[in-house]
């Protein structure tokens, strides 16, 4: 794990501190830039340094303080080093946006899915989310003042699967259980835990949806998408609530996507 400090060692003062995993692209980048724009100090975590640097550069001058940290969330040693770097740099942690994830091989029927592919999705989406939440929980419990917030990225697949998405869907369903359990266990320590379930935000991952996505009836049909900035603003709203209030679950989706009812 490598860390790159992108600003001088000035005091962050009263700024809130966040960790955003999967911050090098898509939803993670949009959320990180949104928080930096309004003055948060943000640790940008991801596996590749170059996209993280691009995320840091996308934030406006005069905003919050970015810290880029190369980390693979499926590796316990990387997660420990990530949160150690945040503690050393900023002294506390107010928010974890547990966003890092992978869909895995697209369009592969369950009977053909290699175990290695299944394991990679589980290690990233579920084990990685647990490791980061555990590290954040420990820091939030021990810091003074005590407490903080964890927001898990659940996805619409935490409720309803797409065809040929068994690994992704299973992990996202499991994230709902993780969210509920963490939320319950965090109560005595002022740790609020919620989940945002996102449908068809316009990112590289959803680029093909406007030309055609496989539907439950076996047909391929285009699907509408929404601006990822709307997701980022929703996460920011959840993050800026006082710890006495919590959005337990939020669903943000393109209004006309085939999800509600019969599509």
CSV table of C-alpha atoms in Angstrom, one decimal:
chain,number,residue,atom,x,y,z
A,1,UNK,CA,0.0,0.0,0.0
A,2,UNK,CA,1.3,3.4,-1.0
A,3,UNK,CA,0.1,6.8,0.2
A,4,UNK,CA,0.6,10.1,-1.5
A,5,UNK,CA,-0.1,13.4,0.3
A,6,UNK,CA,-1.6,15.8,-2.2
A,7,UNK,CA,-1.5,18.9,0.0
A,8,UNK,CA,0.8,20.4,2.6
A,9,UNK,CA,0.6,19.3,6.2
A,10,UNK,CA,-1.8,22.1,7.2
A,11,UNK,CA,-4.2,21.4,10.0
A,12,UNK,CA,-7.6,20.3,8.9
A,13,UNK,CA,-9.2,22.2,11.7
A,14,UNK,CA,-12.9,21.4,12.1
A,15,UNK,CA,-13.2,19.7,8.7
A,16,UNK,CA,-14.9,16.3,8.7
A,17,UNK,CA,-12.9,13.4,7.5
A,18,UNK,CA,-14.0,10.7,5.1
A,19,UNK,CA,-12.7,7.5,3.6
A,20,UNK,CA,-14.1,6.7,0.1
A,21,UNK,CA,-13.2,3.3,-1.3
A,22,UNK,CA,-13.3,2.7,-5.0
A,23,UNK,CA,-12.6,6.4,-5.4
A,24,UNK,CA,-10.8,6.2,-8.7
A,25,UNK,CA,-13.8,6.1,-10.9
A,26,UNK,CA,-17.6,6.2,-11.2
A,27,UNK,CA,-19.7,6.6,-8.1
A,28,UNK,CA,-16.7,6.7,-5.8
A,29,UNK,CA,-15.1,9.5,-7.7
A,30,UNK,CA,-18.3,11.5,-7.8
A,31,UNK,CA,-18.9,11.2,-4.1
A,32,UNK,CA,-15.3,12.0,-3.2
A,33,UNK,CA,-15.3,15.1,-5.4
A,34,UNK,CA,-18.7,16.2,-3.9
A,35,UNK,CA,-17.3,15.9,-0.4
A,36,UNK,CA,-14.0,17.6,-1.2
A,37,UNK,CA,-16.0,20.5,-2.9
A,38,UNK,CA,-17.8,21.3,0.3
A,39,UNK,CA,-14.7,21.1,2.5
A,40,UNK,CA,-14.4,17.5,3.7
A,41,UNK,CA,-10.9,16.0,4.1
A,42,UNK,CA,-11.1,12.8,2.0
A,43,UNK,CA,-8.9,9.7,1.8
A,44,UNK,CA,-9.3,8.4,-1.7
A,45,UNK,CA,-8.7,4.6,-1.7
A,46,UNK,CA,-8.3,2.3,-4.7
A,47,UNK,CA,-6.1,-0.2,-6.3
A,48,UNK,CA,-4.6,2.1,-9.0
A,49,UNK,CA,-2.7,5.3,-8.1
A,50,UNK,CA,-3.3,7.1,-11.4
A,51,UNK,CA,-7.1,7.2,-11.3
A,52,UNK,CA,-7.0,8.3,-7.6
A,53,UNK,CA,-4.7,11.2,-8.6
A,54,UNK,CA,-7.2,12.1,-11.3
A,55,UNK,CA,-10.0,12.2,-8.7
A,56,UNK,CA,-7.9,14.4,-6.4
A,57,UNK,CA,-7.2,16.7,-9.3
A,58,UNK,CA,-11.0,16.9,-10.2
A,59,UNK,CA,-11.8,18.6,-6.9
A,60,UNK,CA,-11.9,22.5,-7.0
A,61,UNK,CA,-9.1,24.5,-5.5
A,62,UNK,CA,-9.8,25.7,-2.0
A,63,UNK,CA,-11.9,22.7,-1.1
A,64,UNK,CA,-11.2,19.9,1.3
A,65,UNK,CA,-7.9,18.0,1.7
A,66,UNK,CA,-7.4,14.9,-0.4
A,67,UNK,CA,-5.1,12.0,0.5
A,68,UNK,CA,-4.7,9.2,-2.0
A,69,UNK,CA,-4.0,5.7,-0.7
A,70,UNK,CA,-3.4,2.7,-2.9
A,71,UNK,CA,-5.2,-0.2,-1.3
A,72,UNK,CA,-6.9,-3.4,-2.2
A,73,UNK,CA,-9.9,-3.7,0.2
A,74,UNK,CA,-9.8,-7.5,-0.1
A,75,UNK,CA,-6.4,-7.6,1.6
A,76,UNK,CA,-6.5,-7.2,5.4
A,77,UNK,CA,-3.0,-5.7,5.5
A,78,UNK,CA,-4.0,-3.0,2.9
A,79,UNK,CA,-7.1,-2.1,4.9
A,80,UNK,CA,-5.1,-1.8,8.1
A,81,UNK,CA,-2.6,0.4,6.4
A,82,UNK,CA,-5.3,2.6,4.8
A,83,UNK,CA,-7.0,3.4,8.1
A,84,UNK,CA,-3.6,3.8,9.8
A,85,UNK,CA,-2.7,6.4,7.2
A,86,UNK,CA,-6.0,8.2,7.8
A,87,UNK,CA,-5.5,8.3,11.6
A,88,UNK,CA,-1.9,9.5,11.2
A,89,UNK,CA,-2.8,12.2,8.7
A,90,UNK,CA,-6.2,13.5,10.0
A,91,UNK,CA,-6.4,12.2,13.6
A,92,UNK,CA,-10.0,11.0,13.3
A,93,UNK,CA,-12.6,9.5,11.0
A,94,UNK,CA,-16.2,10.8,10.5
A,95,UNK,CA,-17.4,8.8,7.5
A,96,UNK,CA,-16.6,5.6,5.6
A,97,UNK,CA,-18.3,5.3,2.2
A,98,UNK,CA,-17.9,1.6,1.5
A,99,UNK,CA,-18.1,1.7,-2.2
A,100,UNK,CA,-15.4,-0.5,-3.8
A,101,UNK,CA,-16.9,-3.3,-5.7
A,102,UNK,CA,-16.9,-5.4,-8.9
A,103,UNK,CA,-19.6,-7.0,-11.0
A,104,UNK,CA,-17.4,-9.9,-12.0
A,105,UNK,CA,-17.8,-11.6,-15.4
A,106,UNK,CA,-20.8,-10.2,-17.2
A,107,UNK,CA,-23.5,-12.4,-18.6
A,108,UNK,CA,-22.1,-15.7,-17.4
A,109,UNK,CA,-24.8,-18.3,-16.4
A,110,UNK,CA,-24.4,-19.7,-12.9
A,111,UNK,CA,-23.5,-23.2,-14.1
A,112,UNK,CA,-20.5,-21.7,-16.1
A,113,UNK,CA,-19.2,-19.3,-13.5
A,114,UNK,CA,-15.7,-20.2,-12.4
A,115,UNK,CA,-15.2,-20.5,-8.6
A,116,UNK,CA,-12.2,-18.1,-8.9
A,117,UNK,CA,-14.6,-15.4,-10.4
A,118,UNK,CA,-17.1,-16.0,-7.6
A,119,UNK,CA,-14.4,-15.8,-5.0
A,120,UNK,CA,-13.1,-12.5,-6.4
A,121,UNK,CA,-16.5,-10.9,-6.3
A,122,UNK,CA,-17.1,-12.1,-2.7
A,123,UNK,CA,-13.6,-11.0,-1.6
A,124,UNK,CA,-14.1,-7.5,-3.0
A,125,UNK,CA,-17.7,-6.7,-2.5
A,126,UNK,CA,-18.4,-8.5,0.8
A,127,UNK,CA,-15.1,-9.3,2.6
A,128,UNK,CA,-13.7,-5.9,1.6
A,129,UNK,CA,-16.8,-4.1,2.9
A,130,UNK,CA,-16.5,-6.0,6.2
A,131,UNK,CA,-12.8,-5.3,6.6
A,132,UNK,CA,-13.2,-1.6,5.9
A,133,UNK,CA,-16.3,-1.3,8.2
A,134,UNK,CA,-14.5,-3.2,11.0
A,135,UNK,CA,-11.5,-0.8,10.8
A,136,UNK,CA,-13.7,2.2,10.7
A,137,UNK,CA,-15.8,0.9,13.6
A,138,UNK,CA,-12.7,0.4,15.7
A,139,UNK,CA,-11.4,3.9,15.0
A,140,UNK,CA,-14.8,5.6,15.5
A,141,UNK,CA,-15.3,3.7,18.8
A,142,UNK,CA,-11.9,4.7,20.2
A,143,UNK,CA,-11.7,8.3,19.0
A,144,UNK,CA,-12.7,11.4,21.0
A,145,UNK,CA,-15.4,12.6,20.4
A,146,UNK,CA,-16.6,9.1,19.8
A,147,UNK,CA,-18.8,8.0,16.8
A,148,UNK,CA,-19.1,8.4,13.1
A,149,UNK,CA,-21.0,7.2,10.1
A,150,UNK,CA,-20.7,4.3,7.6
A,151,UNK,CA,-22.6,4.2,4.4
A,152,UNK,CA,-22.5,1.0,2.3
A,153,UNK,CA,-23.1,1.0,-1.4
A,154,UNK,CA,-25.7,-1.8,-1.7
A,155,UNK,CA,-27.0,-1.4,-5.3
A,156,UNK,CA,-30.5,-2.2,-6.6
A,157,UNK,CA,-29.1,-5.7,-6.7
A,158,UNK,CA,-29.4,-5.8,-2.9
A,159,UNK,CA,-33.2,-6.1,-3.7
A,160,UNK,CA,-33.6,-7.6,-7.2
A,161,UNK,CA,-31.1,-9.4,-9.4
A,162,UNK,CA,-30.4,-9.1,-13.1
A,163,UNK,CA,-30.0,-12.2,-15.1
A,164,UNK,CA,-26.6,-14.0,-14.8
A,165,UNK,CA,-25.5,-12.0,-11.8
A,166,UNK,CA,-25.4,-14.5,-9.1
A,167,UNK,CA,-22.1,-13.5,-7.4
A,168,UNK,CA,-22.8,-9.7,-7.5
A,169,UNK,CA,-26.4,-10.2,-6.4
A,170,UNK,CA,-25.4,-12.5,-3.5
A,171,UNK,CA,-22.8,-10.1,-2.2
A,172,UNK,CA,-25.2,-7.1,-2.4
A,173,UNK,CA,-27.9,-9.0,-0.6
A,174,UNK,CA,-25.3,-9.8,2.1
A,175,UNK,CA,-24.4,-6.1,2.4
A,176,UNK,CA,-27.9,-5.4,3.6
A,177,UNK,CA,-27.4,-7.8,6.5
A,178,UNK,CA,-24.0,-6.3,7.2
A,179,UNK,CA,-25.6,-2.8,7.2
A,180,UNK,CA,-28.3,-3.9,9.7
A,181,UNK,CA,-25.9,-5.7,12.0
A,182,UNK,CA,-23.4,-2.8,12.0
A,183,UNK,CA,-26.2,-0.3,12.6
A,184,UNK,CA,-27.4,-2.3,15.6
A,185,UNK,CA,-24.0,-2.9,17.1
A,186,UNK,CA,-22.9,0.7,16.6
A,187,UNK,CA,-25.7,2.3,18.6
A,188,UNK,CA,-23.9,2.4,22.0
A,189,UNK,CA,-20.9,4.2,20.4
A,190,UNK,CA,-22.6,6.8,18.3
A,191,UNK,CA,-21.8,5.0,15.0
A,192,UNK,CA,-24.6,5.4,12.5
A,193,UNK,CA,-24.7,2.9,9.6
A,194,UNK,CA,-26.9,3.2,6.5
A,195,UNK,CA,-27.0,1.9,2.9
A,196,UNK,CA,-27.6,3.5,-0.4
A,197,UNK,CA,-29.0,1.3,-3.2
A,198,UNK,CA,-28.3,2.8,-6.6
A,199,UNK,CA,-29.8,2.0,-10.0
A,200,UNK,CA,-28.4,3.0,-13.4
A,201,UNK,CA,-26.1,5.9,-12.5
A,202,UNK,CA,-24.2,7.0,-15.6
A,203,UNK,CA,-20.7,5.5,-15.1
A,204,UNK,CA,-18.3,3.4,-17.1
A,205,UNK,CA,-19.9,0.3,-15.5
A,206,UNK,CA,-23.4,1.2,-16.9
A,207,UNK,CA,-22.2,2.6,-20.2
A,208,UNK,CA,-23.8,-0.2,-22.2
A,209,UNK,CA,-27.3,0.1,-20.7
A,210,UNK,CA,-28.4,2.8,-23.0
A,211,UNK,CA,-27.8,0.6,-26.0
A,212,UNK,CA,-29.1,-2.6,-24.5
A,213,UNK,CA,-29.2,-4.6,-21.3
A,214,UNK,CA,-30.4,-8.2,-20.8
A,215,UNK,CA,-33.9,-8.3,-19.2
A,216,UNK,CA,-35.6,-11.0,-17.1
A,217,UNK,CA,-37.7,-12.2,-20.1
A,218,UNK,CA,-34.5,-12.9,-22.1
A,219,UNK,CA,-34.8,-9.8,-24.3
A,220,UNK,CA,-32.3,-7.1,-24.6
A,221,UNK,CA,-33.6,-3.5,-24.2
A,222,UNK,CA,-32.1,-0.1,-23.6
A,223,UNK,CA,-32.4,1.3,-20.1
A,224,UNK,CA,-32.4,5.0,-18.9
A,225,UNK,CA,-29.6,6.2,-16.7
A,226,UNK,CA,-29.3,9.2,-14.3
A,227,UNK,CA,-26.5,11.6,-13.6
A,228,UNK,CA,-24.1,10.2,-11.1
A,229,UNK,CA,-23.9,13.7,-9.5
A,230,UNK,CA,-27.4,13.0,-8.1
A,231,UNK,CA,-26.1,10.0,-6.3
A,232,UNK,CA,-23.2,12.0,-4.9
A,233,UNK,CA,-25.5,14.6,-3.5
A,234,UNK,CA,-27.6,11.9,-1.8
A,235,UNK,CA,-24.6,10.4,-0.2
A,236,UNK,CA,-23.6,13.9,1.0
A,237,UNK,CA,-27.0,14.4,2.5
A,238,UNK,CA,-26.8,11.1,4.4
A,239,UNK,CA,-23.2,12.0,5.5
A,240,UNK,CA,-24.1,15.4,6.8
A,241,UNK,CA,-26.9,14.4,9.1
A,242,UNK,CA,-26.2,14.7,12.8
A,243,UNK,CA,-25.4,11.3,14.3
A,244,UNK,CA,-28.7,11.4,16.2
A,245,UNK,CA,-30.4,10.9,12.7
A,246,UNK,CA,-29.8,8.2,10.1
A,247,UNK,CA,-31.0,7.3,6.7
A,248,UNK,CA,-31.1,3.5,7.2
A,249,UNK,CA,-31.8,2.7,3.5
A,250,UNK,CA,-32.0,5.0,0.5
A,251,UNK,CA,-32.9,3.9,-3.0
A,252,UNK,CA,-31.8,6.3,-5.8
A,253,UNK,CA,-32.5,5.2,-9.4
A,254,UNK,CA,-33.2,6.4,-12.9
A,255,UNK,CA,-36.9,7.2,-12.7
A,256,UNK,CA,-37.9,5.0,-15.7
A,257,UNK,CA,-35.5,2.0,-15.2
A,258,UNK,CA,-37.2,-1.4,-15.3
A,259,UNK,CA,-37.2,-2.1,-11.6
A,260,UNK,CA,-40.5,-1.1,-10.0
A,261,UNK,CA,-43.5,-3.2,-11.0
A,262,UNK,CA,-43.2,-5.2,-14.2
A,263,UNK,CA,-40.8,-2.8,-15.9
